[in-house]
Short mmCIF file of C-alpha atoms in Angstrom, two decimals:
data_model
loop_
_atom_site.label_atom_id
_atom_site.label_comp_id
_atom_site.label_asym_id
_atom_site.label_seq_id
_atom_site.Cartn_x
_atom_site.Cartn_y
_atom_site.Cartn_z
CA UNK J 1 -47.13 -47.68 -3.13
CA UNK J 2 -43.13 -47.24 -2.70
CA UNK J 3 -43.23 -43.91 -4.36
CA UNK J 4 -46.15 -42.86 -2.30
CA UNK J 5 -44.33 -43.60 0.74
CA UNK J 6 -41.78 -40.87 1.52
CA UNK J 7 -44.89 -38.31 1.06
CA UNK J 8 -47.11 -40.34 3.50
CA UNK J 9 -44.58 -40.29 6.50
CA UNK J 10 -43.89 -37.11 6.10
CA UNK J 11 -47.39 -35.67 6.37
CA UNK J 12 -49.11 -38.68 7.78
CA UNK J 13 -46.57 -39.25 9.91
CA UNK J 14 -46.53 -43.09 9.45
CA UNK J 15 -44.13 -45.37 11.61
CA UNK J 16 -42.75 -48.54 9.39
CA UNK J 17 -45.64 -50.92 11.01
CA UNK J 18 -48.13 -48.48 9.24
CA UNK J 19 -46.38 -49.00 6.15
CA UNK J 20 -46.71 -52.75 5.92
CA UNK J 21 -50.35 -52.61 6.94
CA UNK J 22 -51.15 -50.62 4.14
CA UNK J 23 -49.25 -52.56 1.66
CA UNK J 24 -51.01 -55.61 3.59
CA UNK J 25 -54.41 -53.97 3.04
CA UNK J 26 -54.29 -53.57 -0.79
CA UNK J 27 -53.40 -57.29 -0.65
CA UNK J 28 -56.06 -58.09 1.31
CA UNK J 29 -58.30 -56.53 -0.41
CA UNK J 30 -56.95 -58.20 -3.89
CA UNK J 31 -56.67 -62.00 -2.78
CA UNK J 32 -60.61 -61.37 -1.14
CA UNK J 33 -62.00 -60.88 -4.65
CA UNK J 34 -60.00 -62.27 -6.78
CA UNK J 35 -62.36 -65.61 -7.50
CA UNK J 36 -65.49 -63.25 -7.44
CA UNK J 37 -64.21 -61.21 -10.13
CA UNK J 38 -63.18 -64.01 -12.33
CA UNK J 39 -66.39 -64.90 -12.23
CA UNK J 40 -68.00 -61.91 -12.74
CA UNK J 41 -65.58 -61.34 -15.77
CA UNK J 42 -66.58 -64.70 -17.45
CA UNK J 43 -70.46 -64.15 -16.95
CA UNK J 44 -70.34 -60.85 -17.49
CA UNK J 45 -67.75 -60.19 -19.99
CA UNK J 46 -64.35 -58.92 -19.45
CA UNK J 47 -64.36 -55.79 -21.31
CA UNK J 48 -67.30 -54.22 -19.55
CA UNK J 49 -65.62 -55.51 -16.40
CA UNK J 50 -62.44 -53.81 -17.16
CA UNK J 51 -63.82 -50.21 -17.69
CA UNK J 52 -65.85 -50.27 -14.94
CA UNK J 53 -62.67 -51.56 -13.09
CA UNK J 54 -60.36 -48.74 -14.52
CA UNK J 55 -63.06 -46.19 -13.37
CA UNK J 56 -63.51 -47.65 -10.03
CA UNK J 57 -59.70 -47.88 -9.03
CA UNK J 58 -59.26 -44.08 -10.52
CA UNK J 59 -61.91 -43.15 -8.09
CA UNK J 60 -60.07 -45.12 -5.23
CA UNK J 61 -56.03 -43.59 -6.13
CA UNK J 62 -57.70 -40.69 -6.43
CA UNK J 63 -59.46 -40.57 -2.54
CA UNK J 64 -55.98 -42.60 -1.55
CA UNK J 65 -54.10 -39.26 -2.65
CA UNK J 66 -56.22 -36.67 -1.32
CA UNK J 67 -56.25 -38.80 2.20
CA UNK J 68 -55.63 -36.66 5.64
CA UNK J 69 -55.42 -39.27 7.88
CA UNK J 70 -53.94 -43.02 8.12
CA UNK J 71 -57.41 -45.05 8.52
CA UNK J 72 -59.10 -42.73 4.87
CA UNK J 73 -55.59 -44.09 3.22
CA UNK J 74 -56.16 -47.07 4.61
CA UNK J 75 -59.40 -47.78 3.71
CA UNK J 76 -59.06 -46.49 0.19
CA UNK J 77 -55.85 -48.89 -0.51
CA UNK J 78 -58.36 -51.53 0.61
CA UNK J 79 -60.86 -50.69 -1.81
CA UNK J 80 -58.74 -50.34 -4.64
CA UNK J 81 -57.41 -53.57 -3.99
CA UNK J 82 -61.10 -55.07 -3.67
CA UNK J 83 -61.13 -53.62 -7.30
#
């Protein structure tokens, strides 16, 4: 996220309090489903989980960068972390 940063303020105009919530939000999203996917990984299997995973989180980096607005950044930081 730090190299993502100097963009973002400029054309997002983000204040430093905006900054730590969206580095807050990926980890939110992350320590919310870690267990779930653990689980999902062992039932499941991991490598079916991990391809769907790498296609899900290029989805989600891909919305994060085309983002014109703080909450669609912030919401697609979330849901790459959830991933």
């Amino acid at each position: 996220m730090s190299y993502v940063f100097p963009a973002a303020e400029c054309n997002l105009e983000l204040k430093l309090h905006y900054k730590g919530l969206l580095n807050a939000t990926t980890y939110t999203g992350m320590i919310s489903t870690g267990f779930v996917w653990g689980y999902l990984c062992d039932t499941l299997g991991r490598k079916k989980l991990l391809v769907t995973g790498y296609l899900l989180d290029a989805i989600f980096v891909f919305l994060a960068s085309s983002s014109q607005s703080f909450a669609m950044l912030m919401v697609a930081k979330f849901f790459g972390g959830f991933i």
